[in-house]
XYZ file of C-alpha atoms in Angstrom:
705
model
C 13.989 -19.552 -20.793
C 17.291 -19.036 -18.520
C 17.541 -15.336 -19.624
C 20.064 -12.424 -18.461
C 18.188 -10.088 -15.821
C 19.396 -6.895 -16.758
C 16.678 -7.278 -18.961
C 14.016 -7.227 -16.403
C 11.735 -4.331 -15.293
C 9.411 -4.645 -12.456
C 7.777 -1.614 -11.829
C 4.170 -0.410 -10.300
C 2.160 3.036 -11.736
C 1.483 5.201 -8.510
C -0.166 8.404 -8.120
C -3.103 10.260 -6.922
C -7.286 9.852 -8.022
C -7.476 10.664 -11.212
C -3.994 11.358 -12.802
C -3.968 9.028 -15.283
C -2.120 6.117 -13.950
C -4.112 3.750 -16.116
C -4.645 5.625 -19.050
C -1.297 5.376 -18.940
C -0.954 1.381 -18.131
C -2.751 1.281 -21.290
C -0.599 3.455 -23.520
C 1.879 1.275 -22.374
C 0.408 -1.870 -23.334
C -0.735 -0.472 -26.823
C 2.522 0.683 -27.712
C 4.357 -2.359 -26.614
C 2.486 -4.459 -28.876
C 0.504 -6.297 -25.882
C -3.200 -5.070 -26.677
C -4.304 -3.819 -30.377
C -7.002 -1.401 -28.903
C -6.714 1.263 -26.642
C -9.151 1.149 -24.039
C -10.004 4.066 -22.353
C -11.239 4.208 -18.825
C -14.113 6.349 -19.199
C -15.475 4.059 -21.531
C -15.236 1.138 -18.869
C -12.983 -0.460 -21.130
C -9.803 -0.390 -20.051
C -7.538 -3.662 -20.008
C -6.512 -3.310 -16.736
C -9.486 -1.802 -14.326
C -11.036 -5.391 -15.524
C -13.387 -5.869 -12.610
C -16.684 -5.084 -12.670
C -16.837 -2.367 -10.518
C -13.576 -0.464 -11.839
C -15.468 -0.520 -15.091
C -18.761 1.375 -14.006
C -17.031 3.869 -11.354
C -13.705 4.187 -13.575
C -11.373 3.380 -10.666
C -8.694 1.225 -9.870
C -9.433 -1.210 -6.881
C -7.493 -3.767 -7.316
C -3.309 -3.278 -8.470
C -3.525 -5.605 -11.716
C -0.177 -7.285 -13.018
C 0.575 -7.246 -16.479
C 4.276 -8.737 -18.859
C 5.072 -6.724 -21.749
C 8.224 -6.411 -24.176
C 9.953 -2.963 -25.045
C 12.757 -2.754 -27.848
C 15.683 -0.637 -26.397
C 19.319 -0.398 -28.471
C 18.571 -3.415 -30.470
C 17.987 -5.087 -26.953
C 14.198 -6.786 -26.071
C 13.422 -5.873 -22.228
C 10.587 -7.933 -20.551
C 8.396 -4.924 -17.479
C 6.372 -6.199 -15.898
C 4.037 -3.680 -15.105
C 0.868 -3.309 -11.866
C -1.389 -1.104 -12.060
C -2.052 0.544 -8.962
C -5.274 2.092 -7.447
C -5.445 5.628 -6.351
C -7.901 5.705 -3.797
C -7.026 6.017 -0.576
C -9.638 3.158 0.715
C -6.985 0.738 -1.709
C -3.743 1.779 0.251
C -3.055 -1.290 0.861
C -2.345 -2.208 -2.803
C 0.113 -0.168 -3.343
C 1.723 -1.087 -0.278
C 1.600 -5.169 -1.401
C 2.909 -3.840 -4.636
C 5.435 -1.971 -3.528
C 7.529 -3.995 -1.239
C 7.599 -6.237 -4.293
C 8.886 -3.831 -7.073
C 12.218 -2.505 -8.130
C 11.045 0.485 -9.687
C 7.955 2.539 -9.406
C 6.914 5.852 -11.954
C 4.723 8.322 -9.951
C 2.283 10.131 -12.008
C 1.094 13.373 -11.132
C -1.534 15.772 -12.879
C 0.176 18.650 -14.700
C -3.161 20.784 -13.191
C -3.710 18.801 -9.869
C 0.585 18.796 -9.078
C 1.120 16.981 -6.119
C -1.898 16.236 -4.007
C -3.093 14.223 -0.664
C -2.361 10.944 -2.230
C 0.529 11.394 -4.314
C 2.049 12.023 -0.687
C 1.246 9.068 0.759
C 2.218 6.862 -2.096
C 5.532 8.271 -2.226
C 5.794 8.000 1.382
C 5.221 4.024 1.067
C 7.741 3.762 -1.634
C 10.331 5.776 0.382
C 9.837 2.902 3.077
C 10.701 0.065 0.704
C 13.407 1.973 -0.412
C 11.918 1.837 -4.345
C 13.437 4.734 -6.976
C 11.150 6.499 -8.542
C 10.937 8.163 -12.045
C 8.536 11.224 -11.918
C 5.633 11.184 -14.596
C 3.625 14.683 -15.497
C 0.882 13.878 -17.802
C -2.551 15.948 -18.601
C 0.031 18.445 -19.756
C -3.177 19.251 -22.804
C -5.509 20.128 -20.116
C -5.940 24.189 -18.736
C -3.797 25.243 -16.411
C -0.952 22.526 -17.041
C 2.166 23.469 -15.623
C 5.101 21.331 -15.894
C 7.923 23.288 -14.026
C 5.203 24.510 -11.432
C 4.724 20.473 -10.773
C 8.477 19.705 -10.788
C 9.149 22.526 -7.799
C 6.131 20.839 -5.942
C 7.974 17.365 -6.140
C 10.818 19.017 -4.018
C 8.815 21.134 -1.735
C 6.657 19.087 -0.539
C 7.756 15.512 -1.568
C 11.193 17.085 -0.236
C 12.842 14.714 -3.640
C 15.630 16.119 -5.644
C 13.363 16.014 -9.206
C 15.506 16.621 -11.870
C 13.499 17.199 -15.247
C 14.862 15.017 -18.336
C 12.674 16.653 -21.234
C 10.605 19.825 -21.375
C 7.440 20.212 -22.490
C 6.776 22.343 -26.141
C 3.886 24.381 -25.718
C 0.848 23.754 -23.023
C -2.396 23.260 -22.663
C -3.895 22.670 -26.176
C -0.678 23.692 -27.986
C 1.388 20.597 -26.187
C 2.558 19.450 -29.177
C 5.895 17.249 -27.877
C 8.745 16.805 -25.765
C 12.079 18.287 -25.687
C 14.677 15.738 -25.128
C 17.664 16.993 -22.340
C 19.822 14.755 -23.302
C 20.015 14.428 -27.049
C 18.740 17.665 -27.284
C 16.039 16.974 -29.778
C 12.687 17.840 -30.178
C 9.509 15.430 -30.543
C 6.744 15.978 -32.072
C 3.742 13.691 -31.918
C 1.116 13.108 -33.969
C -1.673 12.692 -31.844
C -4.760 11.110 -34.437
C -1.936 8.710 -35.724
C -2.032 5.098 -34.397
C 1.333 3.832 -35.011
C 4.456 3.268 -32.439
C 6.467 5.930 -33.988
C 3.660 8.913 -33.672
C 6.059 11.513 -33.870
C 8.874 13.323 -35.885
C 12.461 14.137 -34.221
C 13.170 17.812 -35.407
C 15.519 20.442 -34.019
C 14.787 22.514 -31.128
C 12.375 25.481 -31.777
C 14.507 28.232 -31.573
C 12.650 30.180 -29.037
C 12.559 27.647 -26.695
C 16.462 26.373 -27.053
C 17.882 28.979 -24.301
C 15.482 27.227 -21.710
C 16.669 23.606 -23.289
C 20.528 24.795 -22.653
C 19.308 26.615 -18.806
C 17.850 23.024 -18.061
C 20.615 20.864 -19.650
C 23.033 22.521 -17.497
C 21.077 21.676 -14.054
C 20.670 18.353 -15.431
C 24.200 17.530 -15.634
C 25.204 19.831 -12.887
C 22.771 17.753 -10.703
C 24.325 14.306 -11.890
C 27.783 15.324 -12.006
C 28.027 14.745 -8.436
C 27.510 11.132 -8.745
C 30.411 10.949 -10.815
C 33.623 12.311 -10.951
C 34.855 11.793 -13.918
C 31.640 13.915 -14.740
C 32.385 16.385 -12.780
C 36.064 17.043 -14.122
C 34.768 17.502 -17.862
C 31.764 19.552 -16.634
C 34.100 22.508 -15.337
C 36.797 21.778 -18.213
C 34.265 21.647 -21.200
C 30.560 20.610 -20.326
C 30.426 20.192 -23.993
C 32.701 17.301 -24.326
C 29.862 15.096 -22.102
C 28.417 12.204 -24.284
C 25.102 11.093 -23.835
C 25.579 8.025 -22.552
C 27.286 9.258 -19.263
C 25.246 11.669 -18.380
C 22.474 8.684 -18.443
C 24.507 6.180 -16.874
C 25.226 8.772 -13.810
C 21.512 9.288 -14.052
C 21.019 5.835 -13.389
C 23.223 5.672 -10.563
C 22.318 8.627 -8.971
C 18.046 6.894 -9.839
C 19.523 3.781 -8.373
C 20.518 5.016 -5.383
C 17.061 6.882 -4.743
C 19.274 10.646 -4.806
C 17.849 11.761 -7.488
C 13.878 12.001 -9.252
C 13.998 12.123 -13.258
C 10.757 13.650 -13.681
C 9.313 13.444 -17.956
C 5.996 14.252 -19.275
C 3.272 14.179 -21.627
C -0.061 13.637 -21.896
C -1.431 9.868 -22.145
C -4.876 10.428 -23.568
C -3.482 12.405 -26.496
C -1.070 9.484 -27.003
C 2.528 11.882 -26.154
C 5.319 11.713 -24.417
C 4.186 7.607 -23.407
C 6.912 6.358 -25.823
C 9.803 8.603 -24.133
C 8.454 7.637 -20.898
C 9.369 3.842 -21.789
C 13.023 4.674 -22.633
C 13.314 6.372 -19.130
C 11.826 2.995 -17.426
C 14.402 1.129 -19.290
C 17.284 3.743 -18.897
C 16.882 4.752 -14.925
C 14.645 2.227 -13.043
C 16.909 -0.215 -12.089
C 17.163 -4.490 -12.469
C 16.677 -7.159 -10.151
C 20.315 -7.381 -10.189
C 21.014 -3.474 -9.584
C 19.040 -4.261 -6.365
C 20.671 -4.886 -3.343
C 20.531 -8.819 -2.176
C 17.163 -9.504 0.015
C 17.846 -10.031 3.593
C 15.963 -12.601 5.749
C 16.268 -15.088 8.764
C 16.778 -18.893 8.530
C 13.764 -19.514 11.158
C 15.602 -22.558 12.550
C 19.022 -20.609 13.459
C 17.409 -17.687 13.748
C 20.280 -16.016 12.070
C 20.094 -13.260 9.236
C 20.707 -15.024 5.399
C 21.082 -13.055 2.503
C 20.093 -13.916 -1.325
C 20.848 -12.762 -4.599
C 19.294 -12.400 -7.864
C 20.072 -15.946 -9.446
C 18.767 -18.691 -11.126
C 21.897 -20.476 -8.986
C 21.318 -19.518 -5.675
C 18.137 -21.808 -3.551
C 14.319 -20.889 -4.139
C 12.718 -18.579 -2.057
C 9.483 -16.258 -3.209
C 7.071 -13.375 -1.320
C 3.615 -14.315 -1.727
C 2.165 -10.049 -1.989
C -1.436 -11.117 -3.101
C -4.274 -13.964 -3.670
C -7.088 -13.154 -5.664
C -9.646 -15.737 -6.422
C -10.486 -16.605 -10.066
C -13.986 -18.190 -11.488
C -12.374 -20.434 -13.086
C -8.496 -20.706 -12.293
C -9.127 -20.857 -8.143
C -7.262 -19.217 -5.648
C -4.244 -17.526 -7.430
C -0.951 -16.824 -5.204
C 0.803 -13.669 -6.597
C 4.333 -14.324 -6.242
C 7.949 -12.278 -6.953
C 10.759 -14.753 -7.039
C 13.818 -13.063 -5.260
C 16.212 -16.046 -5.982
C 16.524 -19.568 -7.454
C 14.045 -21.502 -9.977
C 10.577 -22.805 -9.517
C 9.274 -25.860 -12.164
C 5.234 -26.232 -12.114
C 4.393 -29.312 -9.921
C 7.265 -28.979 -7.639
C 6.890 -28.513 -3.611
C 7.911 -25.710 -2.187
C 8.299 -24.838 1.824
C 5.315 -22.479 3.499
C 7.978 -20.865 6.111
C 4.866 -19.760 8.065
C 2.867 -22.806 8.835
C 5.693 -24.726 8.376
C 4.092 -26.946 6.001
C 4.572 -28.521 2.502
C 3.237 -27.104 -0.395
C 2.550 -28.439 -4.132
C 2.693 -25.783 -6.809
C 0.972 -27.464 -9.567
C 0.538 -24.594 -12.067
C 2.866 -21.601 -13.050
C 1.270 -18.327 -14.723
C 1.988 -14.977 -16.182
C -0.219 -12.684 -15.623
C -1.561 -10.541 -17.952
C -4.780 -8.909 -16.046
C -7.371 -11.462 -15.165
C -5.713 -13.497 -18.531
C -3.553 -15.781 -17.773
C -0.974 -17.298 -19.522
C 0.301 -21.321 -18.876
C 4.521 -21.241 -18.159
C 6.510 -24.015 -17.282
C 8.910 -22.558 -14.484
C 9.608 -19.197 -12.527
C 13.618 -17.568 -12.372
C 14.866 -14.833 -9.836
C 13.268 -11.804 -10.452
C 9.733 -12.566 -12.087
C 6.489 -11.868 -11.044
C 4.036 -14.698 -11.213
C 1.046 -16.154 -9.927
C 0.916 -19.616 -8.546
C -2.451 -22.191 -8.337
C -2.492 -25.434 -6.451
C -1.089 -24.569 -3.093
C -3.561 -25.252 0.070
C -2.583 -22.131 2.603
C -0.939 -19.499 1.711
C -1.573 -15.803 2.832
C -0.494 -11.905 1.975
C 2.735 -11.711 3.140
C 4.063 -15.245 3.364
C 7.751 -16.501 2.111
C 7.701 -19.889 0.258
C 10.967 -21.885 -0.138
C 13.505 -24.386 -1.155
C 12.425 -27.538 1.529
C 16.313 -27.494 2.627
C 17.010 -23.894 2.461
C 14.358 -22.370 4.736
C 14.152 -18.304 5.013
C 11.738 -16.204 5.994
C 11.359 -12.610 4.331
C 10.171 -9.155 5.791
C 6.851 -9.321 5.915
C 4.875 -6.457 5.023
C 2.635 -3.743 7.504
C -1.234 -3.511 6.926
C -2.927 -0.584 9.040
C -6.092 -1.409 11.291
C -9.779 -1.619 9.120
C -11.260 2.441 10.656
C -15.206 1.659 9.752
C -17.195 -0.748 10.756
C -20.715 -2.423 8.892
C -22.971 -4.918 10.659
C -24.148 -7.467 7.326
C -26.720 -9.838 7.921
C -27.897 -12.475 4.677
C -31.823 -11.335 3.218
C -32.702 -15.058 3.304
C -31.885 -18.147 5.742
C -30.244 -20.058 2.926
C -27.692 -17.196 2.238
C -26.086 -17.588 5.881
C -23.780 -20.598 4.284
C -22.637 -18.763 1.378
C -22.134 -15.577 3.325
C -19.504 -17.154 5.493
C -17.527 -18.908 2.421
C -17.716 -15.262 0.939
C -17.049 -13.259 3.537
C -13.943 -15.697 4.038
C -12.663 -15.582 0.402
C -12.490 -11.886 0.410
C -10.922 -11.189 4.080
C -7.981 -13.863 2.730
C -7.902 -11.201 -0.647
C -7.511 -8.377 1.257
C -5.807 -8.104 4.761
C -6.869 -4.678 5.449
C -10.990 -6.036 5.433
C -11.504 -7.852 8.243
C -14.982 -9.745 9.881
C -15.596 -10.792 13.180
C -19.235 -11.447 15.382
C -19.899 -9.177 17.722
C -20.648 -11.518 21.128
C -23.340 -9.141 22.081
C -25.695 -9.108 19.329
C -24.537 -12.287 17.400
C -24.387 -9.568 14.476
C -21.702 -10.382 11.628
C -19.296 -7.222 11.204
C -16.871 -7.081 8.991
C -14.820 -3.707 8.703
C -12.536 -1.815 6.138
C -10.587 1.461 5.058
C -13.523 3.512 4.100
C -17.048 3.742 2.793
C -16.227 3.871 -0.983
C -14.602 -0.075 0.447
C -16.882 -1.437 1.948
C -19.154 -0.665 -0.997
C -17.226 -2.557 -2.972
C -16.779 -5.126 -0.590
C -20.925 -5.123 -0.705
C -21.490 -5.000 -4.235
C -18.679 -7.726 -4.696
C -20.893 -10.066 -2.536
C -23.862 -9.621 -4.572
C -22.102 -10.228 -8.011
C -19.287 -12.441 -7.689
C -21.109 -14.610 -4.756
C -24.655 -13.982 -5.331
C -25.379 -13.685 -1.565
C -27.940 -9.959 -1.320
C -27.529 -8.688 2.173
C -29.202 -6.424 4.752
C -26.649 -3.263 6.173
C -26.802 -1.551 9.305
C -25.323 1.994 9.224
C -21.420 2.708 9.463
C -19.872 2.506 12.111
C -16.508 4.095 13.628
C -14.157 1.268 14.826
C -12.679 2.746 18.086
C -9.462 2.188 20.802
C -9.122 2.187 24.210
C -6.295 3.293 25.800
C -4.813 3.940 28.864
C -3.235 6.762 30.526
C -1.685 5.975 33.902
C 0.056 3.241 35.598
C -1.111 1.092 38.237
C 0.129 -1.824 40.586
C -2.146 -4.819 41.017
C -1.912 -8.158 42.758
C -4.222 -10.849 41.355
C -4.829 -14.108 43.119
C -6.845 -16.665 41.597
C -8.096 -19.934 43.900
C -10.107 -22.423 42.735
C -10.672 -25.927 44.785
C -13.271 -28.169 43.399
C -12.172 -31.234 45.167
C -9.010 -33.455 43.906
C -6.353 -31.006 42.239
C -7.198 -27.474 41.902
C -6.431 -23.930 40.172
C -3.812 -21.765 41.938
C -1.855 -18.847 40.342
C -0.942 -15.625 42.326
C 0.642 -12.387 40.591
C 2.389 -8.904 41.236
C 1.371 -6.206 37.634
C 2.662 -3.077 37.357
C 0.074 -2.468 34.199
C 0.550 1.224 32.495
C 0.996 2.856 28.730
C 3.737 1.094 26.699
C 6.619 3.125 25.845
C 6.725 5.739 22.985
C 6.011 3.757 19.276
C 6.009 0.547 20.559
C 2.355 -1.345 19.573
C 0.435 -4.230 20.897
C 1.526 -5.238 24.491
C 5.027 -4.885 26.294
C 5.440 -8.059 28.414
C 8.555 -7.919 30.974
C 9.299 -9.753 33.443
C 11.303 -9.024 36.640
C 10.221 -11.706 38.771
C 13.194 -12.861 40.963
C 14.355 -16.079 42.568
C 11.668 -18.409 40.420
C 8.993 -17.260 42.937
C 6.919 -18.017 39.801
C 8.749 -20.746 37.354
C 9.648 -20.205 33.924
C 7.666 -22.495 32.192
C 4.863 -20.191 33.225
C 5.623 -16.479 32.355
C 4.679 -16.938 29.079
C 0.957 -18.192 29.934
C 1.039 -14.967 32.423
C 1.778 -13.184 28.999
C -0.391 -14.679 26.776
C -3.014 -13.892 29.361
C -3.251 -10.012 28.798
C -2.319 -10.679 24.887
C -5.946 -11.977 24.692
C -7.881 -9.699 27.270
C -6.355 -6.405 25.491
C -8.797 -7.901 22.226
C -12.129 -6.594 24.868
C -11.034 -3.246 26.397
C -12.813 -2.458 29.946
C -14.713 0.457 28.637
C -16.889 -0.148 26.143
C -15.271 -3.971 24.640
C -12.875 -2.477 22.090
C -9.506 -3.030 21.295
C -6.748 -1.953 23.914
C -3.979 -1.381 21.175
C -0.916 -1.194 23.192
C 0.315 -1.277 26.843
C 3.290 -2.365 29.154
C 2.657 -5.068 31.736
C 5.601 -5.728 34.308
C 5.327 -8.586 35.949
C 6.960 -7.760 39.455
C 6.666 -11.163 41.972
C 4.242 -13.462 42.603
C 4.127 -16.768 44.055
C 2.671 -20.859 43.029
C 1.495 -24.067 44.360
C 3.669 -26.773 43.305
C 0.569 -29.747 42.678
C -2.291 -26.590 41.755
C -0.728 -24.615 39.481
C -0.620 -24.386 36.017
C -0.356 -23.034 32.434
C -3.699 -22.394 32.749
C -4.296 -21.174 36.012
C -1.672 -18.135 35.641
C -3.375 -17.396 32.362
C -6.810 -16.688 33.719
C -5.573 -15.241 36.415
C -3.856 -12.724 33.763
C -6.917 -12.004 32.659
C -8.666 -11.136 35.635
C -5.977 -9.029 36.609
C -6.687 -7.103 33.232
C -10.302 -6.758 33.734
C -9.878 -5.521 37.613
C -6.405 -3.351 37.220
C -7.103 -1.509 33.953
C -10.411 0.697 34.929
C -8.094 2.847 37.821
C -5.773 3.215 34.897
C -7.517 5.705 33.878
C -8.408 4.123 30.636
C -9.980 5.827 27.281
C -11.722 5.538 24.000
C -9.408 6.448 20.952
C -11.231 7.740 17.751
C -10.086 7.385 14.356
C -8.925 11.086 12.943
C -8.306 11.384 9.531
C -6.138 14.423 7.280
C -9.240 16.116 4.747
C -7.803 18.350 1.645
C -10.984 20.143 0.475
C -10.020 21.558 -2.988
C -13.030 24.976 -3.087
C -13.480 27.865 -5.611
C -13.395 30.854 -3.001
C -16.956 32.014 -2.818
C -17.488 29.141 -0.541
C -14.661 29.093 1.526
C -16.826 30.676 4.304
C -19.334 27.706 4.050
C -16.562 25.114 3.703
C -14.832 26.007 7.237
C -17.828 26.779 9.411
C -19.241 22.968 8.177
C -15.579 21.520 9.221
C -15.533 23.514 12.444
C -19.434 21.529 13.209
C -17.689 18.692 12.827
C -15.198 19.301 15.267
C -12.182 19.634 12.790
C -9.027 21.632 13.255
C -7.861 23.846 9.979
C -4.165 22.767 9.742
C -3.262 25.010 6.829
C -4.566 26.825 3.694
C -3.212 27.725 0.468
C -4.470 28.205 -2.360
C -3.657 27.245 -6.056
C -4.647 28.967 -9.299
C -8.678 29.645 -8.557
C -8.985 27.403 -6.013
C -8.279 27.222 -1.999
C -7.077 24.571 -0.611
C -8.129 23.551 3.229
C -6.509 21.038 5.058
C -8.539 19.741 8.104
C -8.237 16.848 11.158
C -11.263 15.665 11.618
C -12.857 12.930 13.455
C -13.598 9.645 11.073
C -16.943 9.568 13.059
C -18.279 12.860 11.677
C -17.403 12.565 8.244
C -20.067 10.035 6.795
C -21.852 10.856 4.019
C -19.406 14.041 3.872
C -19.609 14.009 0.106
C -22.996 14.402 -0.727
C -22.927 17.607 1.663
C -19.963 19.182 0.650
C -21.798 18.870 -2.977
C -24.086 20.392 -2.220
C -22.517 23.484 -0.411
C -20.478 23.944 -3.034
C -22.967 23.363 -6.125
C -20.995 20.277 -6.670
C -17.552 22.525 -7.609
C -15.585 21.208 -4.928
C -13.607 17.839 -4.012
C -12.636 16.279 -1.072
C -9.853 13.461 -0.153
C -9.453 11.819 3.103
C -6.506 9.727 4.486
C -6.254 8.507 7.598
C -3.561 9.609 10.070
C -3.672 9.112 13.853
C -6.160 8.424 16.766
C -6.822 10.614 19.582
C -8.607 10.668 22.443
C -12.469 10.876 22.549
C -13.957 14.242 24.424
C -15.586 12.791 27.840
C -19.185 13.290 26.656
C -18.487 11.717 23.505
C -16.945 8.603 25.081
C -19.969 8.331 27.364
C -22.631 7.883 24.418
C -19.835 5.575 22.906
C -19.744 3.186 26.105
C -23.851 3.319 27.113
C -24.257 2.491 22.972
C -22.468 -0.679 23.840
C -24.312 -1.468 26.428
C -20.264 -1.397 27.996
C -19.636 -4.649 26.604
C -17.311 -6.403 29.014
C -16.624 -10.306 29.058
C -17.772 -11.281 32.200
C -14.767 -12.985 34.693
C -17.246 -15.649 34.756
C -16.895 -16.701 31.346
C -13.117 -17.171 31.395
């Protein structure tokens, strides 16, 4: 199967909720011959939404991968497609998919335009330097405006949006598109189920002038990328060939200097074939991307791997899923080399060998077995013992660690308990499996109450988890009220000396440290540890123990037992006993220093603040804003779009439980809202007092150590 990688595209579809990602994916599958019936989201029959919860709710929860083939210019191209969720609670699915993709199709609704979650996913794609094509969907809806979306992409997302087609008509008169490169009109027949459901005709006269203008702008924006093109542009623009424009635009897209924009209506089967051509034309193959960089774990030297079969094998595991029939599936992207099914690989995180029993090419939740995987491909593996999201697997003799992924912390928790005692063990196993699949879902036990607390990214996220427990694992549970995941922080710097002595006959325990504890430097999370001990007053071998002691103590803050997210500890001085001192003594000493010093360092409780966008008819504006003020919300901006008003605000999460229902009540069901996590901010003192009292001041006593 050794094939040329330039005929492969690893792409994702990302967008805001309801922009039409899954519908577009379904059409891509249909037109590439992968499915013979078009599945509809609203009927619960979409191929890519295979989970029961997805079909019921009409939303995408997990990113589904599939492989399709598209013929372009007498060549067959393989498209590995990942359909990602739009809902903010499942942002991790988008994150990990983008990490392994070479290009992405950002879908926008022609009516809703650039929405909050569109911005989030766009920023995620920028973070991993993923080239983008924009696709403006739903051109058949009332209020559709293609050029308005193009200008919003420029304004809100700061991208160089370059339209490569124009719509013929809009709303119910949307007939097709004008290809600005070939300067032809495509008129679609939506009733037709054929692959070619369009006629190519001349551009309608009334649109010719506009098409000429936008073609000029297209050539102008790509001419900067090609000097020969620039010269031609100034001499005689008519001499520029289509191939030259496509080549220059491809180069600009891969460099992330331009974003080609096309349009259509996926639901009405218009414009999808054009989009597929654009994917092949402008998005990179694995060969167009720079070689992947990593670190050799043995030497800590940077290493690069190119997308070729000749180099040693390395791949990144970007997702773990549990299949009832096959067991645990590890989705991975191979960056270099070749891996045969049944062979051994090295997991660089655990430094252990793993056997990959079988390899599968994925099609949503169905698997097609394959014998091997090569550089540039995406597949799923079965048969390993210990793989997690973000692990690098590679050739045993050529170890490499690829850059892992960063995941946001959960912001909301829920206490759960099984309804019957016999479900207790089942619950533990089920929660373990779900936490393995989803890095933003965490499970912990509360020391005080003995409750199991599950935490996730939002109410919907935990809703789905509880639903999956019931259906997939057959565990019935009682759940408590949602709780906010607060954090703790310190505002001032203190000096502290801590001496730890224990003499119980025989060898004792002794450690003595002088530390300065204060807020971490800007942009640093976790423990920032600085060693300033001179003259060997504390032996080198004990210093990591001091760091470890502080690190473990940060899990339980001194106010209400919440995690301290960041702090700086400077170890100034100390002393030791030649017989009684050991690493454990210094670790315990550090923990005690944390407990005693932090109350003096102005500790505060931090709460999660959410960015909220409410779209409401004008007549309800006053009620919406009045309600947000009640919830300690800060209005950041107000805008209007057509007849609707858009209110953007920053609101604490603790005030937002059940907001959707209240908003519906206030506006007779006409307003919608979207919420994304923004940052942590200090909780006002009166409310902080309540939170501390509620937690029963869950400090871990020193004698526990």
